[in-house]
Amino acid sequence: MSFALQRVCAFANRSVYASPRSLRTSCPLLHTRPFCAPCFHHPSGPRAMTTTSKTELETFPGVTTTKDPATKDYIFQQTMYRIKDPKRSLDFYTRIIGMNLLTKLDFEEMKFSLYFLGFEDIANIPEEPADRTEWMFARPATLELTHNWGTESDDSFPGYHSGNADPKGYGHIGLAVPDVDAACARFEAEGVEFVKRPNDGKMKGIAFIKDPDGYWIEIFSPRETRKFVK
């Protein structure tokens, strides 16, 4: 199967759902239901999370520590979102979030485009298209935005399901920042929509925002996550 056909099998299905329902107030963490983690959902308020020892990480049921040598060079390379309007999404992820556009692939026959973003230094992006494509697909933790042509100008197009309304499934991506309050103050000034601000609910210090398509992004500081673990 050609590369183009492989990509269209994976991405061209638009899978449109109805718009998310209004959020409901019940979770001590966010005052919303869509992603209540059991460790936070407790009548007396959130408790510190418990974690396993390093040794237990290797013996947890289902965990395999003796890896197949074939997986030695595997990396987690991408998360894919379907988007309505690439102009809005690219502005959000490059200007607001600070990512760089690493490459763009157009599939004219199937009428869709793929945009790949990440926090790589733009100076390191190869000039030659084939080199750039290979380089990009070797970067860890990229964001792939799939645009089916025409949705940006189709007023009847309802958008895509974020995973955080019924039927729930996918949740969010996470963005690590040095200072959650400072980051969120900037997001607020830029008009970004919040699901949860840092001081909302009983779990302080983390936030959730939405991108232009309604996908959720958790905002947290790695240093501050220490306080959640006992």
mmCIF file with all atom_site columns, C-alpha atoms in Angstrom:
data_model
loop_
_atom_site.group_PDB
_atom_site.id
_atom_site.type_symbol
_atom_site.label_atom_id
_atom_site.label_alt_id
_atom_site.label_comp_id
_atom_site.label_asym_id
_atom_site.label_entity_id
_atom_site.label_seq_id
_atom_site.pdbx_PDB_ins_code
_atom_site.Cartn_x
_atom_site.Cartn_y
_atom_site.Cartn_z
_atom_site.occupancy
_atom_site.B_iso_or_equiv
_atom_site.pdbx_formal_charge
_atom_site.auth_seq_id
_atom_site.auth_comp_id
_atom_site.auth_asym_id
_atom_site.auth_atom_id
_atom_site.pdbx_PDB_model_num
ATOM 1   C CA . MET A 1 1   ? 0.000   0.000  0.000  1.00 0.00 ? 1   MET A CA 1
ATOM 2   C CA . SER A 1 2   ? 1.356   3.437  -0.905 1.00 0.00 ? 2   SER A CA 1
ATOM 3   C CA . PHE A 1 3   ? 2.237   5.969  1.790  1.00 0.00 ? 3   PHE A CA 1
ATOM 4   C CA . ALA A 1 4   ? -0.645  8.200  0.667  1.00 0.00 ? 4   ALA A CA 1
ATOM 5   C CA . LEU A 1 5   ? -3.175  5.369  0.882  1.00 0.00 ? 5   LEU A CA 1
ATOM 6   C CA . GLN A 1 6   ? -1.899  4.353  4.305  1.00 0.00 ? 6   GLN A CA 1
ATOM 7   C CA . ARG A 1 7   ? -2.380  7.919  5.518  1.00 0.00 ? 7   ARG A CA 1
ATOM 8   C CA . VAL A 1 8   ? -5.862  8.249  4.096  1.00 0.00 ? 8   VAL A CA 1
ATOM 9   C CA . CYS A 1 9   ? -6.940  4.999  5.729  1.00 0.00 ? 9   CYS A CA 1
ATOM 10  C CA . ALA A 1 10  ? -5.773  6.382  9.045  1.00 0.00 ? 10  ALA A CA 1
ATOM 11  C CA . PHE A 1 11  ? -6.956  9.963  8.751  1.00 0.00 ? 11  PHE A CA 1
ATOM 12  C CA . ALA A 1 12  ? -9.529  10.684 6.085  1.00 0.00 ? 12  ALA A CA 1
ATOM 13  C CA . ASN A 1 13  ? -12.557 9.464  8.035  1.00 0.00 ? 13  ASN A CA 1
ATOM 14  C CA . ARG A 1 14  ? -14.101 12.634 9.468  1.00 0.00 ? 14  ARG A CA 1
ATOM 15  C CA . SER A 1 15  ? -16.000 10.864 12.282 1.00 0.00 ? 15  SER A CA 1
ATOM 16  C CA . VAL A 1 16  ? -18.223 13.855 13.040 1.00 0.00 ? 16  VAL A CA 1
ATOM 17  C CA . TYR A 1 17  ? -20.196 13.903 16.261 1.00 0.00 ? 17  TYR A CA 1
ATOM 18  C CA . ALA A 1 18  ? -22.584 16.335 17.850 1.00 0.00 ? 18  ALA A CA 1
ATOM 19  C CA . SER A 1 19  ? -21.215 19.285 19.796 1.00 0.00 ? 19  SER A CA 1
ATOM 20  C CA . PRO A 1 20  ? -20.242 18.555 23.427 1.00 0.00 ? 20  PRO A CA 1
ATOM 21  C CA . ARG A 1 21  ? -22.897 18.972 26.091 1.00 0.00 ? 21  ARG A CA 1
ATOM 22  C CA . SER A 1 22  ? -22.709 21.626 28.720 1.00 0.00 ? 22  SER A CA 1
ATOM 23  C CA . LEU A 1 23  ? -20.321 20.667 31.488 1.00 0.00 ? 23  LEU A CA 1
ATOM 24  C CA . ARG A 1 24  ? -21.845 19.521 34.767 1.00 0.00 ? 24  ARG A CA 1
ATOM 25  C CA . THR A 1 25  ? -20.640 20.305 38.263 1.00 0.00 ? 25  THR A CA 1
ATOM 26  C CA . SER A 1 26  ? -19.731 17.378 40.434 1.00 0.00 ? 26  SER A CA 1
ATOM 27  C CA . CYS A 1 27  ? -16.023 16.664 40.328 1.00 0.00 ? 27  CYS A CA 1
ATOM 28  C CA . PRO A 1 28  ? -13.983 18.068 43.242 1.00 0.00 ? 28  PRO A CA 1
ATOM 29  C CA . LEU A 1 29  ? -11.068 18.549 40.863 1.00 0.00 ? 29  LEU A CA 1
ATOM 30  C CA . LEU A 1 30  ? -12.773 20.576 38.159 1.00 0.00 ? 30  LEU A CA 1
ATOM 31  C CA . HIS A 1 31  ? -16.412 20.885 39.141 1.00 0.00 ? 31  HIS A CA 1
ATOM 32  C CA . THR A 1 32  ? -17.084 18.973 35.928 1.00 0.00 ? 32  THR A CA 1
ATOM 33  C CA . ARG A 1 33  ? -17.731 15.327 35.178 1.00 0.00 ? 33  ARG A CA 1
ATOM 34  C CA . PRO A 1 34  ? -15.829 14.695 31.970 1.00 0.00 ? 34  PRO A CA 1
ATOM 35  C CA . PHE A 1 35  ? -12.508 13.502 33.384 1.00 0.00 ? 35  PHE A CA 1
ATOM 36  C CA . CYS A 1 36  ? -12.893 12.762 37.113 1.00 0.00 ? 36  CYS A CA 1
ATOM 37  C CA . ALA A 1 37  ? -9.916  10.688 38.181 1.00 0.00 ? 37  ALA A CA 1
ATOM 38  C CA . PRO A 1 38  ? -10.871 8.325  41.042 1.00 0.00 ? 38  PRO A CA 1
ATOM 39  C CA . CYS A 1 39  ? -8.002  9.556  43.198 1.00 0.00 ? 39  CYS A CA 1
ATOM 40  C CA . PHE A 1 40  ? -9.526  13.049 43.182 1.00 0.00 ? 40  PHE A CA 1
ATOM 41  C CA . HIS A 1 41  ? -13.204 12.131 43.364 1.00 0.00 ? 41  HIS A CA 1
ATOM 42  C CA . HIS A 1 42  ? -13.716 11.784 47.098 1.00 0.00 ? 42  HIS A CA 1
ATOM 43  C CA . PRO A 1 43  ? -16.492 13.224 49.322 1.00 0.00 ? 43  PRO A CA 1
ATOM 44  C CA . SER A 1 44  ? -14.061 14.891 51.692 1.00 0.00 ? 44  SER A CA 1
ATOM 45  C CA . GLY A 1 45  ? -12.143 16.533 48.864 1.00 0.00 ? 45  GLY A CA 1
ATOM 46  C CA . PRO A 1 46  ? -9.074  15.494 46.903 1.00 0.00 ? 46  PRO A CA 1
ATOM 47  C CA . ARG A 1 47  ? -6.458  13.415 48.649 1.00 0.00 ? 47  ARG A CA 1
ATOM 48  C CA . ALA A 1 48  ? -2.800  13.189 47.741 1.00 0.00 ? 48  ALA A CA 1
ATOM 49  C CA . MET A 1 49  ? -2.207  10.614 45.071 1.00 0.00 ? 49  MET A CA 1
ATOM 50  C CA . THR A 1 50  ? -0.492  7.417  46.052 1.00 0.00 ? 50  THR A CA 1
ATOM 51  C CA . THR A 1 51  ? 2.142   5.956  43.792 1.00 0.00 ? 51  THR A CA 1
ATOM 52  C CA . THR A 1 52  ? 4.103   2.744  43.611 1.00 0.00 ? 52  THR A CA 1
ATOM 53  C CA . SER A 1 53  ? 7.757   2.204  44.408 1.00 0.00 ? 53  SER A CA 1
ATOM 54  C CA . LYS A 1 54  ? 10.228  1.979  41.573 1.00 0.00 ? 54  LYS A CA 1
ATOM 55  C CA . THR A 1 55  ? 10.490  -1.766 42.181 1.00 0.00 ? 55  THR A CA 1
ATOM 56  C CA . GLU A 1 56  ? 6.715   -2.134 42.023 1.00 0.00 ? 56  GLU A CA 1
ATOM 57  C CA . LEU A 1 57  ? 6.702   -0.393 38.655 1.00 0.00 ? 57  LEU A CA 1
ATOM 58  C CA . GLU A 1 58  ? 8.547   -3.409 37.305 1.00 0.00 ? 58  GLU A CA 1
ATOM 59  C CA . THR A 1 59  ? 6.198   -5.988 38.843 1.00 0.00 ? 59  THR A CA 1
ATOM 60  C CA . PHE A 1 60  ? 2.827   -4.335 38.264 1.00 0.00 ? 60  PHE A CA 1
ATOM 61  C CA . PRO A 1 61  ? 0.279   -6.780 36.762 1.00 0.00 ? 61  PRO A CA 1
ATOM 62  C CA . GLY A 1 62  ? 0.487   -6.742 33.008 1.00 0.00 ? 62  GLY A CA 1
ATOM 63  C CA . VAL A 1 63  ? 3.837   -4.948 32.860 1.00 0.00 ? 63  VAL A CA 1
ATOM 64  C CA . THR A 1 64  ? 6.620   -6.579 30.851 1.00 0.00 ? 64  THR A CA 1
ATOM 65  C CA . THR A 1 65  ? 10.135  -5.401 31.660 1.00 0.00 ? 65  THR A CA 1
ATOM 66  C CA . THR A 1 66  ? 11.997  -7.773 29.368 1.00 0.00 ? 66  THR A CA 1
ATOM 67  C CA . LYS A 1 67  ? 11.422  -6.001 26.096 1.00 0.00 ? 67  LYS A CA 1
ATOM 68  C CA . ASP A 1 68  ? 11.504  -7.505 22.655 1.00 0.00 ? 68  ASP A CA 1
ATOM 69  C CA . PRO A 1 69  ? 14.739  -6.194 21.089 1.00 0.00 ? 69  PRO A CA 1
ATOM 70  C CA . ALA A 1 70  ? 12.665  -5.226 18.061 1.00 0.00 ? 70  ALA A CA 1
ATOM 71  C CA . THR A 1 71  ? 11.148  -2.354 20.094 1.00 0.00 ? 71  THR A CA 1
ATOM 72  C CA . LYS A 1 72  ? 14.497  -0.827 21.133 1.00 0.00 ? 72  LYS A CA 1
ATOM 73  C CA . ASP A 1 73  ? 14.257  2.133  18.761 1.00 0.00 ? 73  ASP A CA 1
ATOM 74  C CA . TYR A 1 74  ? 10.491  2.745  18.994 1.00 0.00 ? 74  TYR A CA 1
ATOM 75  C CA . ILE A 1 75  ? 9.391   6.239  20.075 1.00 0.00 ? 75  ILE A CA 1
ATOM 76  C CA . PHE A 1 76  ? 6.048   7.865  20.842 1.00 0.00 ? 76  PHE A CA 1
ATOM 77  C CA . GLN A 1 77  ? 5.916   10.117 17.805 1.00 0.00 ? 77  GLN A CA 1
ATOM 78  C CA . GLN A 1 78  ? 2.534   11.786 17.362 1.00 0.00 ? 78  GLN A CA 1
ATOM 79  C CA . THR A 1 79  ? -0.982  12.509 18.537 1.00 0.00 ? 79  THR A CA 1
ATOM 80  C CA . MET A 1 80  ? -3.510  13.338 15.810 1.00 0.00 ? 80  MET A CA 1
ATOM 81  C CA . TYR A 1 81  ? -6.460  15.749 15.945 1.00 0.00 ? 81  TYR A CA 1
ATOM 82  C CA . ARG A 1 82  ? -8.956  16.386 13.167 1.00 0.00 ? 82  ARG A CA 1
ATOM 83  C CA . ILE A 1 83  ? -9.511  20.125 12.815 1.00 0.00 ? 83  ILE A CA 1
ATOM 84  C CA . LYS A 1 84  ? -12.093 22.364 11.150 1.00 0.00 ? 84  LYS A CA 1
ATOM 85  C CA . ASP A 1 85  ? -10.010 25.418 10.217 1.00 0.00 ? 85  ASP A CA 1
ATOM 86  C CA . PRO A 1 86  ? -6.210  25.154 9.867  1.00 0.00 ? 86  PRO A CA 1
ATOM 87  C CA . LYS A 1 87  ? -5.727  28.924 10.002 1.00 0.00 ? 87  LYS A CA 1
ATOM 88  C CA . ARG A 1 88  ? -7.296  29.119 13.470 1.00 0.00 ? 88  ARG A CA 1
ATOM 89  C CA . SER A 1 89  ? -5.560  25.982 14.719 1.00 0.00 ? 89  SER A CA 1
ATOM 90  C CA . LEU A 1 90  ? -2.125  26.972 13.428 1.00 0.00 ? 90  LEU A CA 1
ATOM 91  C CA . ASP A 1 91  ? -2.453  30.418 14.993 1.00 0.00 ? 91  ASP A CA 1
ATOM 92  C CA . PHE A 1 92  ? -3.382  28.838 18.319 1.00 0.00 ? 92  PHE A CA 1
ATOM 93  C CA . TYR A 1 93  ? -0.630  26.230 18.424 1.00 0.00 ? 93  TYR A CA 1
ATOM 94  C CA . THR A 1 94  ? 2.164   28.457 17.074 1.00 0.00 ? 94  THR A CA 1
ATOM 95  C CA . ARG A 1 95  ? 1.327   31.860 18.567 1.00 0.00 ? 95  ARG A CA 1
ATOM 96  C CA . ILE A 1 96  ? -0.463  30.883 21.783 1.00 0.00 ? 96  ILE A CA 1
ATOM 97  C CA . ILE A 1 97  ? 1.208   27.561 22.634 1.00 0.00 ? 97  ILE A CA 1
ATOM 98  C CA . GLY A 1 98  ? 4.601   28.293 21.056 1.00 0.00 ? 98  GLY A CA 1
ATOM 99  C CA . MET A 1 99  ? 5.015   25.285 18.780 1.00 0.00 ? 99  MET A CA 1
ATOM 100 C CA . ASN A 1 100 ? 6.614   25.395 15.349 1.00 0.00 ? 100 ASN A CA 1
ATOM 101 C CA . LEU A 1 101 ? 5.141   23.997 12.147 1.00 0.00 ? 101 LEU A CA 1
ATOM 102 C CA . LEU A 1 102 ? 7.548   21.191 11.232 1.00 0.00 ? 102 LEU A CA 1
ATOM 103 C CA . THR A 1 103 ? 6.087   20.096 7.906  1.00 0.00 ? 103 THR A CA 1
ATOM 104 C CA . LYS A 1 104 ? 2.858   20.008 5.891  1.00 0.00 ? 104 LYS A CA 1
ATOM 105 C CA . LEU A 1 105 ? 1.732   17.153 3.675  1.00 0.00 ? 105 LEU A CA 1
ATOM 106 C CA . ASP A 1 106 ? -1.040  17.640 1.092  1.00 0.00 ? 106 ASP A CA 1
ATOM 107 C CA . PHE A 1 107 ? -3.047  14.788 -0.399 1.00 0.00 ? 107 PHE A CA 1
ATOM 108 C CA . GLU A 1 108 ? -4.746  16.469 -3.345 1.00 0.00 ? 108 GLU A CA 1
ATOM 109 C CA . GLU A 1 109 ? -6.556  13.406 -4.671 1.00 0.00 ? 109 GLU A CA 1
ATOM 110 C CA . MET A 1 110 ? -8.103  12.690 -1.257 1.00 0.00 ? 110 MET A CA 1
ATOM 111 C CA . LYS A 1 111 ? -8.522  16.405 -0.439 1.00 0.00 ? 111 LYS A CA 1
ATOM 112 C CA . PHE A 1 112 ? -6.917  16.579 2.967  1.00 0.00 ? 112 PHE A CA 1
ATOM 113 C CA . SER A 1 113 ? -3.752  17.996 4.512  1.00 0.00 ? 113 SER A CA 1
ATOM 114 C CA . LEU A 1 114 ? -1.616  17.041 7.485  1.00 0.00 ? 114 LEU A CA 1
ATOM 115 C CA . TYR A 1 115 ? 0.137   19.652 9.606  1.00 0.00 ? 115 TYR A CA 1
ATOM 116 C CA . PHE A 1 116 ? 2.810   18.495 12.061 1.00 0.00 ? 116 PHE A CA 1
ATOM 117 C CA . LEU A 1 117 ? 3.812   20.714 14.978 1.00 0.00 ? 117 LEU A CA 1
ATOM 118 C CA . GLY A 1 118 ? 6.274   20.421 17.821 1.00 0.00 ? 118 GLY A CA 1
ATOM 119 C CA . PHE A 1 119 ? 8.705   22.270 20.043 1.00 0.00 ? 119 PHE A CA 1
ATOM 120 C CA . GLU A 1 120 ? 11.704  21.560 17.823 1.00 0.00 ? 120 GLU A CA 1
ATOM 121 C CA . ASP A 1 121 ? 14.066  24.426 16.963 1.00 0.00 ? 121 ASP A CA 1
ATOM 122 C CA . ILE A 1 122 ? 12.952  25.758 13.586 1.00 0.00 ? 122 ILE A CA 1
ATOM 123 C CA . ALA A 1 123 ? 16.619  26.174 12.615 1.00 0.00 ? 123 ALA A CA 1
ATOM 124 C CA . ASN A 1 124 ? 16.973  22.378 12.667 1.00 0.00 ? 124 ASN A CA 1
ATOM 125 C CA . ILE A 1 125 ? 14.213  21.739 10.128 1.00 0.00 ? 125 ILE A CA 1
ATOM 126 C CA . PRO A 1 126 ? 15.774  20.339 6.921  1.00 0.00 ? 126 PRO A CA 1
ATOM 127 C CA . GLU A 1 127 ? 15.212  22.299 3.722  1.00 0.00 ? 127 GLU A CA 1
ATOM 128 C CA . GLU A 1 128 ? 14.872  19.384 1.304  1.00 0.00 ? 128 GLU A CA 1
ATOM 129 C CA . PRO A 1 129 ? 11.290  17.977 1.456  1.00 0.00 ? 129 PRO A CA 1
ATOM 130 C CA . ALA A 1 130 ? 12.182  14.279 1.684  1.00 0.00 ? 130 ALA A CA 1
ATOM 131 C CA . ASP A 1 131 ? 14.823  14.956 4.337  1.00 0.00 ? 131 ASP A CA 1
ATOM 132 C CA . ARG A 1 132 ? 12.381  17.142 6.242  1.00 0.00 ? 132 ARG A CA 1
ATOM 133 C CA . THR A 1 133 ? 9.667   14.483 6.159  1.00 0.00 ? 133 THR A CA 1
ATOM 134 C CA . GLU A 1 134 ? 11.988  11.747 7.427  1.00 0.00 ? 134 GLU A CA 1
ATOM 135 C CA . TRP A 1 135 ? 13.389  14.094 10.101 1.00 0.00 ? 135 TRP A CA 1
ATOM 136 C CA . MET A 1 136 ? 9.914   15.084 11.264 1.00 0.00 ? 136 MET A CA 1
ATOM 137 C CA . PHE A 1 137 ? 8.710   11.496 11.590 1.00 0.00 ? 137 PHE A CA 1
ATOM 138 C CA . ALA A 1 138 ? 11.686  10.804 13.873 1.00 0.00 ? 138 ALA A CA 1
ATOM 139 C CA . ARG A 1 139 ? 10.807  13.620 16.323 1.00 0.00 ? 139 ARG A CA 1
ATOM 140 C CA . PRO A 1 140 ? 9.138   12.602 19.606 1.00 0.00 ? 140 PRO A CA 1
ATOM 141 C CA . ALA A 1 141 ? 5.822   14.013 20.826 1.00 0.00 ? 141 ALA A CA 1
ATOM 142 C CA . THR A 1 142 ? 4.584   15.878 17.767 1.00 0.00 ? 142 THR A CA 1
ATOM 143 C CA . LEU A 1 143 ? 1.022   17.055 17.195 1.00 0.00 ? 143 LEU A CA 1
ATOM 144 C CA . GLU A 1 144 ? -0.579  16.124 13.885 1.00 0.00 ? 144 GLU A CA 1
ATOM 145 C CA . LEU A 1 145 ? -3.518  18.222 12.697 1.00 0.00 ? 145 LEU A CA 1
ATOM 146 C CA . THR A 1 146 ? -5.640  16.641 9.961  1.00 0.00 ? 146 THR A CA 1
ATOM 147 C CA . HIS A 1 147 ? -7.719  19.008 7.832  1.00 0.00 ? 147 HIS A CA 1
ATOM 148 C CA . ASN A 1 148 ? -10.342 17.665 5.461  1.00 0.00 ? 148 ASN A CA 1
ATOM 149 C CA . TRP A 1 149 ? -10.639 20.391 2.845  1.00 0.00 ? 149 TRP A CA 1
ATOM 150 C CA . GLY A 1 150 ? -13.776 22.501 2.912  1.00 0.00 ? 150 GLY A CA 1
ATOM 151 C CA . THR A 1 151 ? -14.745 22.172 6.572  1.00 0.00 ? 151 THR A CA 1
ATOM 152 C CA . GLU A 1 152 ? -13.377 25.651 7.308  1.00 0.00 ? 152 GLU A CA 1
ATOM 153 C CA . SER A 1 153 ? -16.034 27.271 5.098  1.00 0.00 ? 153 SER A CA 1
ATOM 154 C CA . ASP A 1 154 ? -18.897 24.847 5.756  1.00 0.00 ? 154 ASP A CA 1
ATOM 155 C CA . ASP A 1 155 ? -21.319 26.514 8.181  1.00 0.00 ? 155 ASP A CA 1
ATOM 156 C CA . SER A 1 156 ? -23.269 23.270 8.535  1.00 0.00 ? 156 SER A CA 1
ATOM 157 C CA . PHE A 1 157 ? -20.216 21.313 9.705  1.00 0.00 ? 157 PHE A CA 1
ATOM 158 C CA . PRO A 1 158 ? -20.707 20.639 13.450 1.00 0.00 ? 158 PRO A CA 1
ATOM 159 C CA . GLY A 1 159 ? -17.087 20.018 14.351 1.00 0.00 ? 159 GLY A CA 1
ATOM 160 C CA . TYR A 1 160 ? -15.434 16.992 15.918 1.00 0.00 ? 160 TYR A CA 1
ATOM 161 C CA . HIS A 1 161 ? -16.004 15.174 19.202 1.00 0.00 ? 161 HIS A CA 1
ATOM 162 C CA . SER A 1 162 ? -13.425 16.151 21.834 1.00 0.00 ? 162 SER A CA 1
ATOM 163 C CA . GLY A 1 163 ? -13.801 12.925 23.811 1.00 0.00 ? 163 GLY A CA 1
ATOM 164 C CA . ASN A 1 164 ? -14.911 14.779 26.949 1.00 0.00 ? 164 ASN A CA 1
ATOM 165 C CA . ALA A 1 165 ? -18.668 14.614 26.444 1.00 0.00 ? 165 ALA A CA 1
ATOM 166 C CA . ASP A 1 166 ? -20.772 11.459 26.192 1.00 0.00 ? 166 ASP A CA 1
ATOM 167 C CA . PRO A 1 167 ? -19.754 9.047  24.869 1.00 0.00 ? 167 PRO A CA 1
ATOM 168 C CA . LYS A 1 168 ? -16.512 9.820  26.684 1.00 0.00 ? 168 LYS A CA 1
ATOM 169 C CA . GLY A 1 169 ? -13.230 8.406  25.456 1.00 0.00 ? 169 GLY A CA 1
ATOM 170 C CA . TYR A 1 170 ? -10.182 10.466 24.580 1.00 0.00 ? 170 TYR A CA 1
ATOM 171 C CA . GLY A 1 171 ? -9.265  13.043 27.244 1.00 0.00 ? 171 GLY A CA 1
ATOM 172 C CA . HIS A 1 172 ? -6.513  15.591 26.617 1.00 0.00 ? 172 HIS A CA 1
ATOM 173 C CA . ILE A 1 173 ? -2.904  16.372 25.880 1.00 0.00 ? 173 ILE A CA 1
ATOM 174 C CA . GLY A 1 174 ? -0.672  17.953 28.531 1.00 0.00 ? 174 GLY A CA 1
ATOM 175 C CA . LEU A 1 175 ? 1.543   21.026 28.335 1.00 0.00 ? 175 LEU A CA 1
ATOM 176 C CA . ALA A 1 176 ? 4.320   21.410 30.910 1.00 0.00 ? 176 ALA A CA 1
ATOM 177 C CA . VAL A 1 177 ? 5.099   25.050 31.729 1.00 0.00 ? 177 VAL A CA 1
ATOM 178 C CA . PRO A 1 178 ? 7.468   26.678 34.246 1.00 0.00 ? 178 PRO A CA 1
ATOM 179 C CA . ASP A 1 179 ? 4.715   28.754 35.899 1.00 0.00 ? 179 ASP A CA 1
ATOM 180 C CA . VAL A 1 180 ? 1.049   27.776 35.613 1.00 0.00 ? 180 VAL A CA 1
ATOM 181 C CA . ASP A 1 181 ? -0.303  31.097 36.888 1.00 0.00 ? 181 ASP A CA 1
ATOM 182 C CA . ALA A 1 182 ? 1.836   33.120 34.488 1.00 0.00 ? 182 ALA A CA 1
ATOM 183 C CA . ALA A 1 183 ? 0.935   30.887 31.555 1.00 0.00 ? 183 ALA A CA 1
ATOM 184 C CA . CYS A 1 184 ? -2.764  31.084 32.358 1.00 0.00 ? 184 CYS A CA 1
ATOM 185 C CA . ALA A 1 185 ? -2.672  34.860 32.779 1.00 0.00 ? 185 ALA A CA 1
ATOM 186 C CA . ARG A 1 186 ? -1.292  35.051 29.248 1.00 0.00 ? 186 ARG A CA 1
ATOM 187 C CA . PHE A 1 187 ? -3.893  32.603 27.935 1.00 0.00 ? 187 PHE A CA 1
ATOM 188 C CA . GLU A 1 188 ? -6.606  34.706 29.591 1.00 0.00 ? 188 GLU A CA 1
ATOM 189 C CA . ALA A 1 189 ? -5.276  37.857 27.918 1.00 0.00 ? 189 ALA A CA 1
ATOM 190 C CA . GLU A 1 190 ? -5.293  36.058 24.564 1.00 0.00 ? 190 GLU A CA 1
ATOM 191 C CA . GLY A 1 191 ? -8.936  35.078 24.966 1.00 0.00 ? 191 GLY A CA 1
ATOM 192 C CA . VAL A 1 192 ? -8.310  31.347 25.337 1.00 0.00 ? 192 VAL A CA 1
ATOM 193 C CA . GLU A 1 193 ? -11.296 29.370 26.616 1.00 0.00 ? 193 GLU A CA 1
ATOM 194 C CA . PHE A 1 194 ? -10.786 27.700 29.994 1.00 0.00 ? 194 PHE A CA 1
ATOM 195 C CA . VAL A 1 195 ? -12.305 24.475 31.276 1.00 0.00 ? 195 VAL A CA 1
ATOM 196 C CA . LYS A 1 196 ? -10.594 24.972 34.644 1.00 0.00 ? 196 LYS A CA 1
ATOM 197 C CA . ARG A 1 197 ? -8.437  27.813 35.913 1.00 0.00 ? 197 ARG A CA 1
ATOM 198 C CA . PRO A 1 198 ? -5.557  27.147 38.333 1.00 0.00 ? 198 PRO A CA 1
ATOM 199 C CA . ASN A 1 199 ? -7.544  28.127 41.427 1.00 0.00 ? 199 ASN A CA 1
ATOM 200 C CA . ASP A 1 200 ? -10.859 26.535 40.441 1.00 0.00 ? 200 ASP A CA 1
ATOM 201 C CA . GLY A 1 201 ? -12.072 23.469 42.297 1.00 0.00 ? 201 GLY A CA 1
ATOM 202 C CA . LYS A 1 202 ? -10.202 21.789 45.123 1.00 0.00 ? 202 LYS A CA 1
ATOM 203 C CA . MET A 1 203 ? -7.141  20.711 43.165 1.00 0.00 ? 203 MET A CA 1
ATOM 204 C CA . LYS A 1 204 ? -5.150  23.906 42.838 1.00 0.00 ? 204 LYS A CA 1
ATOM 205 C CA . GLY A 1 205 ? -2.259  24.605 40.535 1.00 0.00 ? 205 GLY A CA 1
ATOM 206 C CA . ILE A 1 206 ? -3.387  22.873 37.347 1.00 0.00 ? 206 ILE A CA 1
ATOM 207 C CA . ALA A 1 207 ? -5.552  24.215 34.551 1.00 0.00 ? 207 ALA A CA 1
ATOM 208 C CA . PHE A 1 208 ? -7.348  23.001 31.452 1.00 0.00 ? 208 PHE A CA 1
ATOM 209 C CA . ILE A 1 209 ? -7.869  25.067 28.318 1.00 0.00 ? 209 ILE A CA 1
ATOM 210 C CA . LYS A 1 210 ? -9.498  24.381 24.956 1.00 0.00 ? 210 LYS A CA 1
ATOM 211 C CA . ASP A 1 211 ? -8.037  24.706 21.501 1.00 0.00 ? 211 ASP A CA 1
ATOM 212 C CA . PRO A 1 212 ? -10.160 26.114 18.624 1.00 0.00 ? 212 PRO A CA 1
ATOM 213 C CA . ASP A 1 213 ? -11.797 22.726 18.014 1.00 0.00 ? 213 ASP A CA 1
ATOM 214 C CA . GLY A 1 214 ? -12.644 22.171 21.671 1.00 0.00 ? 214 GLY A CA 1
ATOM 215 C CA . TYR A 1 215 ? -9.864  19.687 22.432 1.00 0.00 ? 215 TYR A CA 1
ATOM 216 C CA . TRP A 1 216 ? -8.617  19.955 26.015 1.00 0.00 ? 216 TRP A CA 1
ATOM 217 C CA . ILE A 1 217 ? -5.062  20.788 27.056 1.00 0.00 ? 217 ILE A CA 1
ATOM 218 C CA . GLU A 1 218 ? -3.875  20.309 30.633 1.00 0.00 ? 218 GLU A CA 1
ATOM 219 C CA . ILE A 1 219 ? -1.504  23.012 31.885 1.00 0.00 ? 219 ILE A CA 1
ATOM 220 C CA . PHE A 1 220 ? 0.834   21.998 34.707 1.00 0.00 ? 220 PHE A CA 1
ATOM 221 C CA . SER A 1 221 ? 4.261   22.661 36.186 1.00 0.00 ? 221 SER A CA 1
ATOM 222 C CA . PRO A 1 222 ? 6.425   19.549 36.663 1.00 0.00 ? 222 PRO A CA 1
ATOM 223 C CA . ARG A 1 223 ? 7.859   20.977 39.882 1.00 0.00 ? 223 ARG A CA 1
ATOM 224 C CA . GLU A 1 224 ? 4.386   21.584 41.323 1.00 0.00 ? 224 GLU A CA 1
ATOM 225 C CA . THR A 1 225 ? 3.226   18.016 40.647 1.00 0.00 ? 225 THR A CA 1
ATOM 226 C CA . ARG A 1 226 ? 5.320   16.891 43.629 1.00 0.00 ? 226 ARG A CA 1
ATOM 227 C CA . LYS A 1 227 ? 2.679   18.217 46.017 1.00 0.00 ? 227 LYS A CA 1
ATOM 228 C CA . PHE A 1 228 ? 0.070   15.803 44.658 1.00 0.00 ? 228 PHE A CA 1
ATOM 229 C CA . VAL A 1 229 ? 2.040   12.722 45.724 1.00 0.00 ? 229 VAL A CA 1
ATOM 230 C CA . LYS A 1 230 ? 2.325   11.504 49.290 1.00 0.00 ? 230 LYS A CA 1
#
